Amino acid sequence: MAIIGLKYFAVAPLTADTDGATPTYGTGMKVGHLMRADVSWNRGDVALHGDNVEVEHDNTISSGSITIGTTYLSVDGRKAMLGEAEFNTPTSGGIQEYATYDEPAPYVGCGFVTKDSADGGAPVYTGWWYYKCQFGMDDTASTRGENTEYQAPEMTGTILAVRPKADLKNTFRVYAQFTTEEDAIDWVKDKAGIQ
């Protein structure tokens, strides 16, 4: 199936990650309007040779990387994904300032929905959930030239493994397919704890 649509990016703060148990999350939120989601995996590349040929190959996933592009990133979104925090306590009528501190960004779960074409049939909607991610973002901006050029935020992150089942296999994501977009969005909302 080919992906022909993308929407509804949600994140939720990871509150517990215990071997043998499904990770738990605090209340999540929808972040911006999703423009792109790129995921790539870091795989082992180890070959076993015998009798002058490759007889086995290990391409086990060790981690992943994720890049998310949205139309905007609110202050609440920056707090949730990047760990930014209030810098001062303004007096009445004062200005609230926010700061980036020398601390690691928090771990979050995140997910989104894709619309997938089907061979000769109705489209399928896939909900994706990445259990444990840590995001970062650079600050970039440019002046307006002759024509308006939209400059949208882009967050990059690392996808880490969790071990949610008794077999303790490293697990990076889950996904589920639905016949309606609403059901796929509801699935992502449920993962993120969004009411």
PDB file of C-alpha atoms in Angstrom:
ATOM      1  CA  MET A   1       0.000   0.000   0.000  1.00  0.00           C
ATOM      2  CA  ALA A   2       1.118   3.538  -0.723  1.00  0.00           C
ATOM      3  CA  ILE A   3       0.679   6.313   1.825  1.00  0.00           C
ATOM      4  CA  ILE A   4      -1.519   9.081   0.457  1.00  0.00           C
ATOM      5  CA  GLY A   5      -2.223  11.129   3.578  1.00  0.00           C
ATOM      6  CA  LEU A   6      -0.891  12.040   7.023  1.00  0.00           C
ATOM      7  CA  LYS A   7      -2.480  13.760  10.019  1.00  0.00           C
ATOM      8  CA  TYR A   8      -3.011  14.044  13.761  1.00  0.00           C
ATOM      9  CA  PHE A   9       0.379  14.137  15.489  1.00  0.00           C
ATOM     10  CA  ALA A  10       0.039  13.499  19.233  1.00  0.00           C
ATOM     11  CA  VAL A  11       2.561  13.275  22.068  1.00  0.00           C
ATOM     12  CA  ALA A  12       2.268  12.183  25.686  1.00  0.00           C
ATOM     13  CA  PRO A  13       4.812  12.348  28.526  1.00  0.00           C
ATOM     14  CA  LEU A  14       6.243   8.930  29.404  1.00  0.00           C
ATOM     15  CA  THR A  15       5.584   8.384  33.122  1.00  0.00           C
ATOM     16  CA  ALA A  16       6.642   4.737  33.591  1.00  0.00           C
ATOM     17  CA  ASP A  17       8.741   2.327  31.553  1.00  0.00           C
ATOM     18  CA  THR A  18       9.078  -0.975  33.401  1.00  0.00           C
ATOM     19  CA  ASP A  19      10.250  -4.224  31.827  1.00  0.00           C
ATOM     20  CA  GLY A  20       7.348  -6.590  31.271  1.00  0.00           C
ATOM     21  CA  ALA A  21       4.668  -3.876  31.442  1.00  0.00           C
ATOM     22  CA  THR A  22       3.125  -1.561  28.871  1.00  0.00           C
ATOM     23  CA  PRO A  23       4.577   1.958  29.270  1.00  0.00           C
ATOM     24  CA  THR A  24       2.271   4.513  30.857  1.00  0.00           C
ATOM     25  CA  TYR A  25       1.839   8.134  29.911  1.00  0.00           C
ATOM     26  CA  GLY A  26       0.501  11.357  31.323  1.00  0.00           C
ATOM     27  CA  THR A  27      -2.183  13.324  29.525  1.00  0.00           C
ATOM     28  CA  GLY A  28      -1.167  13.882  25.932  1.00  0.00           C
ATOM     29  CA  MET A  29      -1.881  16.568  23.393  1.00  0.00           C
ATOM     30  CA  LYS A  30      -2.249  17.106  19.662  1.00  0.00           C
ATOM     31  CA  VAL A  31       0.667  19.115  18.280  1.00  0.00           C
ATOM     32  CA  GLY A  32       0.191  21.424  15.298  1.00  0.00           C
ATOM     33  CA  HIS A  33      -1.051  20.276  11.915  1.00  0.00           C
ATOM     34  CA  LEU A  34       1.165  17.450  10.724  1.00  0.00           C
ATOM     35  CA  MET A  35       3.072  18.048   7.490  1.00  0.00           C
ATOM     36  CA  ARG A  36       5.585  15.186   7.452  1.00  0.00           C
ATOM     37  CA  ALA A  37       6.823  12.274   9.503  1.00  0.00           C
ATOM     38  CA  ASP A  38      10.078  10.550   8.570  1.00  0.00           C
ATOM     39  CA  VAL A  39      11.195   7.476  10.480  1.00  0.00           C
ATOM     40  CA  SER A  40      14.403   5.558   9.885  1.00  0.00           C
ATOM     41  CA  TRP A  41      15.909   2.655  11.783  1.00  0.00           C
ATOM     42  CA  ASN A  42      19.451   2.073  12.982  1.00  0.00           C
ATOM     43  CA  ARG A  43      20.147  -1.551  12.167  1.00  0.00           C
ATOM     44  CA  GLY A  44      23.053  -3.824  12.832  1.00  0.00           C
ATOM     45  CA  ASP A  45      24.962  -4.908   9.767  1.00  0.00           C
ATOM     46  CA  VAL A  46      26.854  -8.005  10.803  1.00  0.00           C
ATOM     47  CA  ALA A  47      27.587 -10.890   8.463  1.00  0.00           C
ATOM     48  CA  LEU A  48      28.710 -14.429   9.282  1.00  0.00           C
ATOM     49  CA  HIS A  49      30.785 -16.027   6.554  1.00  0.00           C
ATOM     50  CA  GLY A  50      31.580 -19.684   6.028  1.00  0.00           C
ATOM     51  CA  ASP A  51      32.875 -21.623   3.047  1.00  0.00           C
ATOM     52  CA  ASN A  52      33.592 -18.334   1.319  1.00  0.00           C
ATOM     53  CA  VAL A  53      29.949 -17.186   1.370  1.00  0.00           C
ATOM     54  CA  GLU A  54      27.705 -15.222   3.686  1.00  0.00           C
ATOM     55  CA  VAL A  55      25.631 -17.761   5.592  1.00  0.00           C
ATOM     56  CA  GLU A  56      23.897 -15.507   8.117  1.00  0.00           C
ATOM     57  CA  HIS A  57      23.192 -11.818   8.479  1.00  0.00           C
ATOM     58  CA  ASP A  58      22.031  -9.786  11.491  1.00  0.00           C
ATOM     59  CA  ASN A  59      20.129  -6.575  10.821  1.00  0.00           C
ATOM     60  CA  THR A  60      18.642  -6.142  14.299  1.00  0.00           C
ATOM     61  CA  ILE A  61      17.178  -2.698  15.063  1.00  0.00           C
ATOM     62  CA  SER A  62      19.001  -0.909  17.893  1.00  0.00           C
ATOM     63  CA  SER A  63      17.172   2.437  17.768  1.00  0.00           C
ATOM     64  CA  GLY A  64      15.497   4.767  15.329  1.00  0.00           C
ATOM     65  CA  SER A  65      15.293   8.383  14.341  1.00  0.00           C
ATOM     66  CA  ILE A  66      12.158  10.414  13.738  1.00  0.00           C
ATOM     67  CA  THR A  67      11.648  13.802  12.124  1.00  0.00           C
ATOM     68  CA  ILE A  68       8.314  15.549  12.528  1.00  0.00           C
ATOM     69  CA  GLY A  69       7.257  18.656  10.621  1.00  0.00           C
ATOM     70  CA  THR A  70       4.207  20.589  11.822  1.00  0.00           C
ATOM     71  CA  THR A  71       2.618  23.886  10.845  1.00  0.00           C
ATOM     72  CA  TYR A  72       3.339  25.315  14.300  1.00  0.00           C
ATOM     73  CA  LEU A  73       4.598  24.335  17.740  1.00  0.00           C
ATOM     74  CA  SER A  74       2.852  26.001  20.664  1.00  0.00           C
ATOM     75  CA  VAL A  75       4.483  26.834  23.995  1.00  0.00           C
ATOM     76  CA  ASP A  76       2.693  23.828  25.503  1.00  0.00           C
ATOM     77  CA  GLY A  77       4.031  21.654  22.695  1.00  0.00           C
ATOM     78  CA  ARG A  78       7.567  22.933  23.288  1.00  0.00           C
ATOM     79  CA  LYS A  79       7.209  22.174  27.008  1.00  0.00           C
ATOM     80  CA  ALA A  80       5.964  18.654  26.334  1.00  0.00           C
ATOM     81  CA  MET A  81       8.452  17.699  23.627  1.00  0.00           C
ATOM     82  CA  LEU A  82      11.542  19.747  24.421  1.00  0.00           C
ATOM     83  CA  GLY A  83      11.322  20.244  28.183  1.00  0.00           C
ATOM     84  CA  GLU A  84      11.241  24.011  27.964  1.00  0.00           C
ATOM     85  CA  ALA A  85       9.911  25.666  31.089  1.00  0.00           C
ATOM     86  CA  GLU A  86       8.820  28.957  32.581  1.00  0.00           C
ATOM     87  CA  PHE A  87      11.784  31.173  33.360  1.00  0.00           C
ATOM     88  CA  ASN A  88      10.212  33.625  35.756  1.00  0.00           C
ATOM     89  CA  THR A  89       7.031  34.346  37.653  1.00  0.00           C
ATOM     90  CA  PRO A  90       5.628  37.512  36.158  1.00  0.00           C
ATOM     91  CA  THR A  91       3.936  40.073  38.307  1.00  0.00           C
ATOM     92  CA  SER A  92       0.497  41.344  37.393  1.00  0.00           C
ATOM     93  CA  GLY A  93       0.691  42.518  33.793  1.00  0.00           C
ATOM     94  CA  GLY A  94       4.208  41.081  33.441  1.00  0.00           C
ATOM     95  CA  ILE A  95       5.643  39.098  30.586  1.00  0.00           C
ATOM     96  CA  GLN A  96       6.029  35.335  30.846  1.00  0.00           C
ATOM     97  CA  GLU A  97       9.413  34.109  29.657  1.00  0.00           C
ATOM     98  CA  TYR A  98      10.321  30.527  28.768  1.00  0.00           C
ATOM     99  CA  ALA A  99      13.763  28.957  28.839  1.00  0.00           C
ATOM    100  CA  THR A 100      15.689  26.036  27.448  1.00  0.00           C
ATOM    101  CA  TYR A 101      17.804  24.523  30.213  1.00  0.00           C
ATOM    102  CA  ASP A 102      20.878  22.305  30.144  1.00  0.00           C
ATOM    103  CA  GLU A 103      18.832  19.207  30.843  1.00  0.00           C
ATOM    104  CA  PRO A 104      17.844  16.336  28.577  1.00  0.00           C
ATOM    105  CA  ALA A 105      14.508  16.641  26.824  1.00  0.00           C
ATOM    106  CA  PRO A 106      11.796  14.458  28.371  1.00  0.00           C
ATOM    107  CA  TYR A 107      10.830  11.066  27.022  1.00  0.00           C
ATOM    108  CA  VAL A 108       7.482  11.019  25.247  1.00  0.00           C
ATOM    109  CA  GLY A 109       5.343   8.584  23.342  1.00  0.00           C
ATOM    110  CA  CYS A 110       4.122   9.866  19.995  1.00  0.00           C
ATOM    111  CA  GLY A 111       1.884   8.824  17.179  1.00  0.00           C
ATOM    112  CA  PHE A 112       0.056   9.833  14.037  1.00  0.00           C
ATOM    113  CA  VAL A 113      -2.342   8.525  11.397  1.00  0.00           C
ATOM    114  CA  THR A 114      -1.619   7.684   7.759  1.00  0.00           C
ATOM    115  CA  LYS A 115      -4.098   7.153   4.963  1.00  0.00           C
ATOM    116  CA  ASP A 116      -3.023   4.235   2.831  1.00  0.00           C
ATOM    117  CA  SER A 117      -4.287   3.391  -0.637  1.00  0.00           C
ATOM    118  CA  ALA A 118      -5.547  -0.121  -1.217  1.00  0.00           C
ATOM    119  CA  ASP A 119      -5.276  -2.073  -4.458  1.00  0.00           C
ATOM    120  CA  GLY A 120      -8.669  -1.479  -5.998  1.00  0.00           C
ATOM    121  CA  GLY A 121     -10.382  -1.075  -2.647  1.00  0.00           C
ATOM    122  CA  ALA A 122     -11.271   1.519  -0.064  1.00  0.00           C
ATOM    123  CA  PRO A 123      -8.366   3.238   1.689  1.00  0.00           C
ATOM    124  CA  VAL A 124      -7.068   1.972   5.010  1.00  0.00           C
ATOM    125  CA  TYR A 125      -6.169   4.248   7.932  1.00  0.00           C
ATOM    126  CA  THR A 126      -3.171   3.255  10.045  1.00  0.00           C
ATOM    127  CA  GLY A 127      -2.516   4.518  13.537  1.00  0.00           C
ATOM    128  CA  TRP A 128       1.167   4.508  14.527  1.00  0.00           C
ATOM    129  CA  TRP A 129       2.507   4.739  18.085  1.00  0.00           C
ATOM    130  CA  TYR A 130       6.198   5.064  19.008  1.00  0.00           C
ATOM    131  CA  TYR A 131       6.598   4.118  22.661  1.00  0.00           C
ATOM    132  CA  LYS A 132       9.634   6.144  23.714  1.00  0.00           C
ATOM    133  CA  CYS A 133      11.104   9.149  21.895  1.00  0.00           C
ATOM    134  CA  GLN A 134      13.299  12.084  22.830  1.00  0.00           C
ATOM    135  CA  PHE A 135      13.082  15.185  20.644  1.00  0.00           C
ATOM    136  CA  GLY A 136      15.203  18.222  19.911  1.00  0.00           C
ATOM    137  CA  MET A 137      14.744  21.250  17.697  1.00  0.00           C
ATOM    138  CA  ASP A 138      16.969  23.936  16.243  1.00  0.00           C
ATOM    139  CA  ASP A 139      15.887  27.565  15.901  1.00  0.00           C
ATOM    140  CA  THR A 140      15.835  28.758  12.304  1.00  0.00           C
ATOM    141  CA  ALA A 141      14.197  31.718  10.628  1.00  0.00           C
ATOM    142  CA  SER A 142      14.679  33.807   7.508  1.00  0.00           C
ATOM    143  CA  THR A 143      13.349  37.114   6.319  1.00  0.00           C
ATOM    144  CA  ARG A 144      10.479  37.483   3.915  1.00  0.00           C
ATOM    145  CA  GLY A 145      11.654  37.980   0.376  1.00  0.00           C
ATOM    146  CA  GLU A 146       9.717  38.826  -2.743  1.00  0.00           C
ATOM    147  CA  ASN A 147       7.282  36.039  -1.979  1.00  0.00           C
ATOM    148  CA  THR A 148       6.119  34.550   1.285  1.00  0.00           C
ATOM    149  CA  GLU A 149       7.948  31.374   2.223  1.00  0.00           C
ATOM    150  CA  TYR A 150       6.396  29.319   5.002  1.00  0.00           C
ATOM    151  CA  GLN A 151       8.889  28.337   7.658  1.00  0.00           C
ATOM    152  CA  ALA A 152       7.473  25.489   9.700  1.00  0.00           C
ATOM    153  CA  PRO A 153       9.011  23.919  12.805  1.00  0.00           C
ATOM    154  CA  GLU A 154      10.767  20.594  12.492  1.00  0.00           C
ATOM    155  CA  MET A 155      11.541  18.353  15.463  1.00  0.00           C
ATOM    156  CA  THR A 156      14.030  15.522  15.282  1.00  0.00           C
ATOM    157  CA  GLY A 157      14.251  12.733  17.770  1.00  0.00           C
ATOM    158  CA  THR A 158      15.553   9.341  18.751  1.00  0.00           C
ATOM    159  CA  ILE A 159      13.275   6.321  19.053  1.00  0.00           C
ATOM    160  CA  LEU A 160      14.268   4.059  21.924  1.00  0.00           C
ATOM    161  CA  ALA A 161      13.183   0.535  22.821  1.00  0.00           C
ATOM    162  CA  VAL A 162      10.832  -0.525  25.581  1.00  0.00           C
ATOM    163  CA  ARG A 163      10.115  -4.076  26.767  1.00  0.00           C
ATOM    164  CA  PRO A 164       6.350  -4.178  27.303  1.00  0.00           C
ATOM    165  CA  LYS A 165       5.815  -7.944  27.239  1.00  0.00           C
ATOM    166  CA  ALA A 166       6.943 -10.819  29.430  1.00  0.00           C
ATOM    167  CA  ASP A 167       9.357 -12.054  26.736  1.00  0.00           C
ATOM    168  CA  LEU A 168      11.300  -8.748  27.188  1.00  0.00           C
ATOM    169  CA  LYS A 169      11.798  -8.280  23.453  1.00  0.00           C
ATOM    170  CA  ASN A 170      12.867  -4.770  22.518  1.00  0.00           C
ATOM    171  CA  THR A 171       9.821  -3.057  21.027  1.00  0.00           C
ATOM    172  CA  PHE A 172       9.874   0.308  19.272  1.00  0.00           C
ATOM    173  CA  ARG A 173       6.387   0.889  17.881  1.00  0.00           C
ATOM    174  CA  VAL A 174       2.946  -0.570  17.385  1.00  0.00           C
ATOM    175  CA  TYR A 175       0.408   0.131  14.694  1.00  0.00           C
ATOM    176  CA  ALA A 176      -3.173  -0.776  13.916  1.00  0.00           C
ATOM    177  CA  GLN A 177      -5.260  -0.497  10.762  1.00  0.00           C
ATOM    178  CA  PHE A 178      -8.838   0.734  10.505  1.00  0.00           C
ATOM    179  CA  THR A 179     -11.461   1.270   7.852  1.00  0.00           C
ATOM    180  CA  THR A 180     -12.235   4.805   9.058  1.00  0.00           C
ATOM    181  CA  GLU A 181     -10.015   7.756   9.832  1.00  0.00           C
ATOM    182  CA  GLU A 182     -11.996   8.493  12.996  1.00  0.00           C
ATOM    183  CA  ASP A 183     -11.221   5.048  14.424  1.00  0.00           C
ATOM    184  CA  ALA A 184      -7.506   5.442  13.680  1.00  0.00           C
ATOM    185  CA  ILE A 185      -7.436   8.879  15.341  1.00  0.00           C
ATOM    186  CA  ASP A 186      -9.324   7.497  18.355  1.00  0.00           C
ATOM    187  CA  TRP A 187      -6.714   4.738  18.663  1.00  0.00           C
ATOM    188  CA  VAL A 188      -3.871   7.297  18.698  1.00  0.00           C
ATOM    189  CA  LYS A 189      -5.821   9.447  21.180  1.00  0.00           C
ATOM    190  CA  ASP A 190      -6.221   6.422  23.443  1.00  0.00           C
ATOM    191  CA  LYS A 191      -2.487   5.699  23.333  1.00  0.00           C
ATOM    192  CA  ALA A 192      -1.765   9.350  24.190  1.00  0.00           C
ATOM    193  CA  GLY A 193      -4.409   9.610  26.924  1.00  0.00           C
ATOM    194  CA  ILE A 194      -6.291  12.336  25.060  1.00  0.00           C
ATOM    195  CA  GLN A 195      -9.983  12.605  25.962  1.00  0.00           C
TER     196      GLN A 195
END
